[in-house]
CSV table of C-alpha atoms in Angstrom, one decimal:
chain,number,residue,atom,x,y,z
T,298,UNK,CA,5.3,14.8,-28.6
T,299,UNK,CA,4.3,11.1,-28.1
T,300,UNK,CA,5.6,9.6,-31.4
T,301,UNK,CA,4.6,5.9,-31.5
T,302,UNK,CA,2.6,4.6,-28.5
T,303,UNK,CA,2.1,0.9,-27.9
T,304,UNK,CA,-0.2,-0.7,-25.4
T,305,UNK,CA,0.0,-2.7,-23.3
T,306,UNK,CA,3.7,-2.7,-22.2
T,307,UNK,CA,3.5,-6.2,-20.6
T,308,UNK,CA,1.1,-9.1,-21.1
T,309,UNK,CA,0.9,-12.7,-20.0
T,310,UNK,CA,-1.4,-15.1,-21.9
T,311,UNK,CA,-2.3,-18.7,-21.6
T,312,UNK,CA,-2.0,-20.9,-24.7
T,313,UNK,CA,-5.0,-20.5,-26.8
T,314,UNK,CA,-6.1,-17.1,-25.5
T,315,UNK,CA,-6.4,-14.1,-27.9
T,316,UNK,CA,-5.4,-10.5,-27.6
T,317,UNK,CA,-4.8,-7.4,-29.6
T,318,UNK,CA,-1.8,-5.2,-29.4
T,319,UNK,CA,-2.5,-1.5,-30.0
T,320,UNK,CA,-0.3,1.0,-31.8
T,321,UNK,CA,-0.9,4.6,-32.5
T,322,UNK,CA,1.4,7.3,-34.1
T,323,UNK,CA,0.9,11.1,-34.0
T,324,UNK,CA,3.4,12.0,-36.7
T,325,UNK,CA,1.0,11.7,-39.7
T,326,UNK,CA,3.0,8.9,-41.1
T,327,UNK,CA,1.7,6.9,-44.0
T,328,UNK,CA,3.4,3.5,-43.3
T,329,UNK,CA,3.3,1.4,-40.1
T,330,UNK,CA,4.9,-1.9,-39.2
T,331,UNK,CA,4.9,-4.7,-36.6
T,332,UNK,CA,8.1,-6.4,-35.7
T,333,UNK,CA,8.9,-9.1,-33.1
T,334,UNK,CA,12.3,-9.3,-31.4
T,335,UNK,CA,13.7,-12.6,-30.1
T,336,UNK,CA,17.1,-13.2,-28.5
T,337,UNK,CA,19.8,-13.8,-31.1
T,338,UNK,CA,17.3,-13.2,-34.0
T,339,UNK,CA,17.2,-9.4,-34.3
T,340,UNK,CA,13.9,-7.9,-35.4
T,341,UNK,CA,11.7,-9.7,-37.8
T,342,UNK,CA,8.8,-8.1,-39.7
T,343,UNK,CA,5.4,-9.6,-39.1
T,344,UNK,CA,3.1,-7.3,-41.1
T,345,UNK,CA,3.1,-3.9,-42.5
T,346,UNK,CA,0.8,-1.3,-43.9
T,347,UNK,CA,2.3,0.9,-46.6
T,348,UNK,CA,-0.6,3.3,-46.5
T,349,UNK,CA,-4.1,3.6,-44.9
T,350,UNK,CA,-6.3,0.8,-46.2
T,351,UNK,CA,-3.5,-1.6,-47.2
T,352,UNK,CA,-1.8,-4.4,-45.3
T,353,UNK,CA,0.8,-6.9,-46.3
T,354,UNK,CA,2.6,-9.9,-44.9
T,355,UNK,CA,6.2,-9.6,-43.8
T,356,UNK,CA,8.7,-12.3,-43.0
T,357,UNK,CA,6.8,-14.1,-40.1
T,358,UNK,CA,3.0,-13.5,-40.5
T,359,UNK,CA,1.7,-16.9,-39.4
T,360,UNK,CA,-0.5,-16.8,-36.3
T,361,UNK,CA,-1.1,-13.0,-36.6
T,362,UNK,CA,-3.6,-10.7,-38.1
T,363,UNK,CA,-3.5,-6.9,-38.4
T,364,UNK,CA,-5.9,-4.0,-38.9
T,365,UNK,CA,-5.1,-0.5,-40.1
T,366,UNK,CA,-7.9,1.2,-38.4
T,367,UNK,CA,-7.1,4.6,-39.7
T,368,UNK,CA,-4.0,6.6,-40.6
T,369,UNK,CA,-3.0,6.8,-36.9
T,370,UNK,CA,-3.7,3.3,-35.7
T,371,UNK,CA,-2.4,-0.2,-36.6
T,372,UNK,CA,-3.3,-3.2,-34.4
T,373,UNK,CA,-1.8,-6.7,-34.2
T,374,UNK,CA,-4.1,-9.6,-33.2
T,375,UNK,CA,-3.1,-13.0,-31.9
T,376,UNK,CA,-6.2,-15.2,-32.4
T,377,UNK,CA,-4.9,-18.3,-30.5
T,378,UNK,CA,-1.6,-17.5,-28.7
T,379,UNK,CA,1.1,-20.1,-28.7
T,380,UNK,CA,4.3,-20.3,-26.6
T,381,UNK,CA,6.3,-19.7,-29.8
T,382,UNK,CA,4.8,-16.2,-29.8
T,383,UNK,CA,6.5,-15.2,-26.6
T,384,UNK,CA,8.5,-12.2,-27.7
T,385,UNK,CA,8.9,-8.5,-27.5
T,386,UNK,CA,6.7,-6.8,-30.1
T,387,UNK,CA,7.5,-3.4,-31.6
T,388,UNK,CA,5.4,-1.1,-33.7
T,389,UNK,CA,7.1,1.3,-36.0
T,390,UNK,CA,6.1,4.0,-38.4
T,391,UNK,CA,7.7,5.9,-41.3
T,392,UNK,CA,6.6,8.9,-43.4
T,393,UNK,CA,6.7,6.7,-46.5
T,394,UNK,CA,7.4,3.1,-47.2
T,395,UNK,CA,10.8,1.9,-48.2
T,396,UNK,CA,12.8,5.1,-48.0
T,397,UNK,CA,12.4,6.8,-44.7
T,398,UNK,CA,13.8,6.0,-41.3
T,399,UNK,CA,11.6,4.1,-38.8
T,400,UNK,CA,10.3,5.5,-35.6
T,401,UNK,CA,9.7,2.8,-32.9
T,402,UNK,CA,7.4,2.4,-30.0
T,403,UNK,CA,8.7,1.2,-26.7
T,404,UNK,CA,7.6,-2.3,-27.1
T,405,UNK,CA,5.2,-4.9,-25.7
T,406,UNK,CA,6.7,-7.8,-23.8
T,407,UNK,CA,4.4,-10.8,-24.3
T,408,UNK,CA,4.7,-14.1,-22.5
T,409,UNK,CA,2.5,-17.1,-23.6
T,410,UNK,CA,2.4,-19.9,-21.0
P,286,UNK,CA,16.6,-15.5,-43.8
P,287,UNK,CA,17.4,-12.2,-45.3
P,288,UNK,CA,18.8,-10.8,-42.1
P,289,UNK,CA,22.2,-9.3,-41.9
P,290,UNK,CA,24.7,-10.1,-39.2
P,291,UNK,CA,26.6,-7.8,-37.0
P,292,UNK,CA,30.0,-8.6,-35.7
P,293,UNK,CA,31.0,-8.8,-33.0
P,294,UNK,CA,28.0,-10.0,-31.1
P,295,UNK,CA,29.3,-8.2,-28.0
P,296,UNK,CA,31.9,-5.5,-27.4
P,297,UNK,CA,33.3,-4.1,-24.2
P,298,UNK,CA,35.5,-1.0,-24.2
P,299,UNK,CA,36.7,1.7,-21.8
P,300,UNK,CA,35.2,5.2,-22.0
P,301,UNK,CA,37.1,7.4,-24.4
P,302,UNK,CA,38.0,4.5,-26.7
P,303,UNK,CA,36.6,4.0,-30.2
P,304,UNK,CA,34.0,1.3,-30.9
P,305,UNK,CA,33.7,-0.4,-34.3
P,306,UNK,CA,31.0,-2.8,-35.3
P,307,UNK,CA,30.4,-4.4,-38.6
P,308,UNK,CA,27.3,-5.5,-40.6
P,309,UNK,CA,27.2,-8.0,-43.4
P,310,UNK,CA,24.1,-8.5,-45.5
P,311,UNK,CA,23.0,-10.8,-48.3
P,312,UNK,CA,21.1,-8.9,-51.0
P,313,UNK,CA,21.4,-5.7,-53.1
P,314,UNK,CA,20.3,-2.7,-51.2
P,315,UNK,CA,19.0,0.9,-51.7
P,316,UNK,CA,20.1,2.0,-48.3
P,317,UNK,CA,21.5,0.8,-45.0
P,318,UNK,CA,20.6,2.3,-41.6
P,319,UNK,CA,22.0,1.9,-38.1
P,320,UNK,CA,19.8,1.9,-35.0
P,321,UNK,CA,20.5,2.0,-31.3
P,322,UNK,CA,18.5,0.2,-28.7
P,323,UNK,CA,18.9,0.9,-25.0
P,324,UNK,CA,17.9,-1.8,-22.6
P,325,UNK,CA,14.1,-2.3,-22.5
P,326,UNK,CA,13.4,0.5,-25.1
P,327,UNK,CA,12.5,0.8,-28.7
P,328,UNK,CA,15.1,1.3,-31.5
P,329,UNK,CA,16.2,4.8,-32.3
P,330,UNK,CA,17.5,5.8,-35.8
P,331,UNK,CA,21.1,6.9,-35.9
P,332,UNK,CA,22.2,7.3,-39.5
P,333,UNK,CA,21.3,6.3,-43.0
P,334,UNK,CA,23.7,5.7,-45.9
P,335,UNK,CA,22.5,5.2,-49.4
P,336,UNK,CA,23.9,2.6,-51.8
P,337,UNK,CA,25.8,5.2,-53.9
P,338,UNK,CA,27.5,6.6,-50.8
P,339,UNK,CA,30.7,5.2,-49.3
P,340,UNK,CA,31.0,7.1,-46.1
P,341,UNK,CA,28.9,9.3,-43.9
P,342,UNK,CA,29.4,11.2,-40.7
P,343,UNK,CA,27.1,12.4,-38.0
P,344,UNK,CA,28.7,13.8,-34.8
P,345,UNK,CA,30.8,11.0,-33.3
P,346,UNK,CA,29.4,8.4,-35.7
P,347,UNK,CA,31.1,7.4,-38.9
P,348,UNK,CA,29.5,4.8,-41.2
P,349,UNK,CA,31.1,3.2,-44.2
P,350,UNK,CA,29.5,1.1,-46.9
P,351,UNK,CA,31.1,-1.4,-49.3
P,352,UNK,CA,28.4,-2.7,-51.6
P,353,UNK,CA,30.9,-5.0,-53.4
P,354,UNK,CA,31.5,-6.8,-50.1
P,355,UNK,CA,28.0,-6.3,-48.9
P,356,UNK,CA,29.2,-4.9,-45.7
P,357,UNK,CA,29.0,-1.8,-43.5
P,358,UNK,CA,30.8,-0.6,-40.4
P,359,UNK,CA,29.8,1.8,-37.7
P,360,UNK,CA,32.5,3.7,-35.8
P,361,UNK,CA,31.7,5.5,-32.6
P,362,UNK,CA,34.6,7.7,-31.6
P,363,UNK,CA,35.4,8.8,-28.0
P,364,UNK,CA,32.8,6.5,-26.5
P,365,UNK,CA,30.8,7.5,-23.4
P,366,UNK,CA,29.1,5.4,-20.8
P,367,UNK,CA,25.8,6.6,-22.3
P,368,UNK,CA,26.7,4.8,-25.6
P,369,UNK,CA,26.1,1.5,-23.8
P,370,UNK,CA,23.3,-0.1,-25.9
P,371,UNK,CA,22.7,-2.6,-28.7
P,372,UNK,CA,23.3,-1.5,-32.2
P,373,UNK,CA,21.5,-2.9,-35.2
P,374,UNK,CA,22.0,-2.5,-39.0
P,375,UNK,CA,18.9,-2.5,-41.2
P,376,UNK,CA,19.0,-3.0,-44.9
P,377,UNK,CA,16.3,-2.2,-47.5
P,378,UNK,CA,16.3,-2.9,-51.2
P,379,UNK,CA,14.3,-4.0,-54.1
P,380,UNK,CA,15.2,-7.6,-53.5
P,381,UNK,CA,13.7,-7.4,-50.1
P,382,UNK,CA,10.3,-6.1,-51.2
P,383,UNK,CA,11.2,-2.6,-50.1
P,384,UNK,CA,11.1,-3.7,-46.4
P,385,UNK,CA,13.7,-3.2,-43.7
P,386,UNK,CA,15.6,-6.3,-42.6
P,387,UNK,CA,17.5,-6.0,-39.4
P,388,UNK,CA,20.7,-7.7,-38.3
P,389,UNK,CA,21.1,-9.6,-35.1
P,390,UNK,CA,22.8,-6.7,-33.3
P,391,UNK,CA,26.0,-5.8,-31.4
P,392,UNK,CA,25.8,-5.3,-27.7
P,393,UNK,CA,28.2,-2.5,-26.7
P,394,UNK,CA,29.3,-1.9,-23.1
P,395,UNK,CA,31.3,1.2,-22.4
P,396,UNK,CA,33.0,1.0,-19.0
P,397,UNK,CA,33.3,4.4,-17.2
């Protein structure tokens, strides 16, 4: 029972490099989310997908893009990484948007040098 | 920012004592949830309380909600060393675009 799986767990990038964070859930959930967690800031929503085929911006979308590849997978792309994007990234899913509890992956720790 | 704030930021207690942490938020909500995060791990859902509820229990957890004061509290009774973690409140409401907004967290240490 994997739940929400994120890859990679750790990543170091140089400024300007690009990368994609992968997320997959096996709970047949409709909604998926990407959050970043910074010290003293709690979790902030980057992008979300209420259902397959839709994506919307959250609180801090600048510098990121997302793709809802299918119902299971939701990826987050950094096109040109900046030191300000050093953070821990969490993917989450829920059965439906806006009502249900969130299930989180174990996170990706990203450092941009 | 629409984030809530937890209080205190850090709390250290002896095993067996009760731990109380508070959450204040800014907007009208449909529900409020509490999550636990162990070091280096993702968040785990603990309990959900709806805006028309005032108190809810789940095992050793007791959550209260006061919508007039825009605040909630989480009480963990008879704490255990395994309760050591960070605790976050998350609010969701029509004013927040039906998205969850998380507070800044309370770091709880339970000393054996």
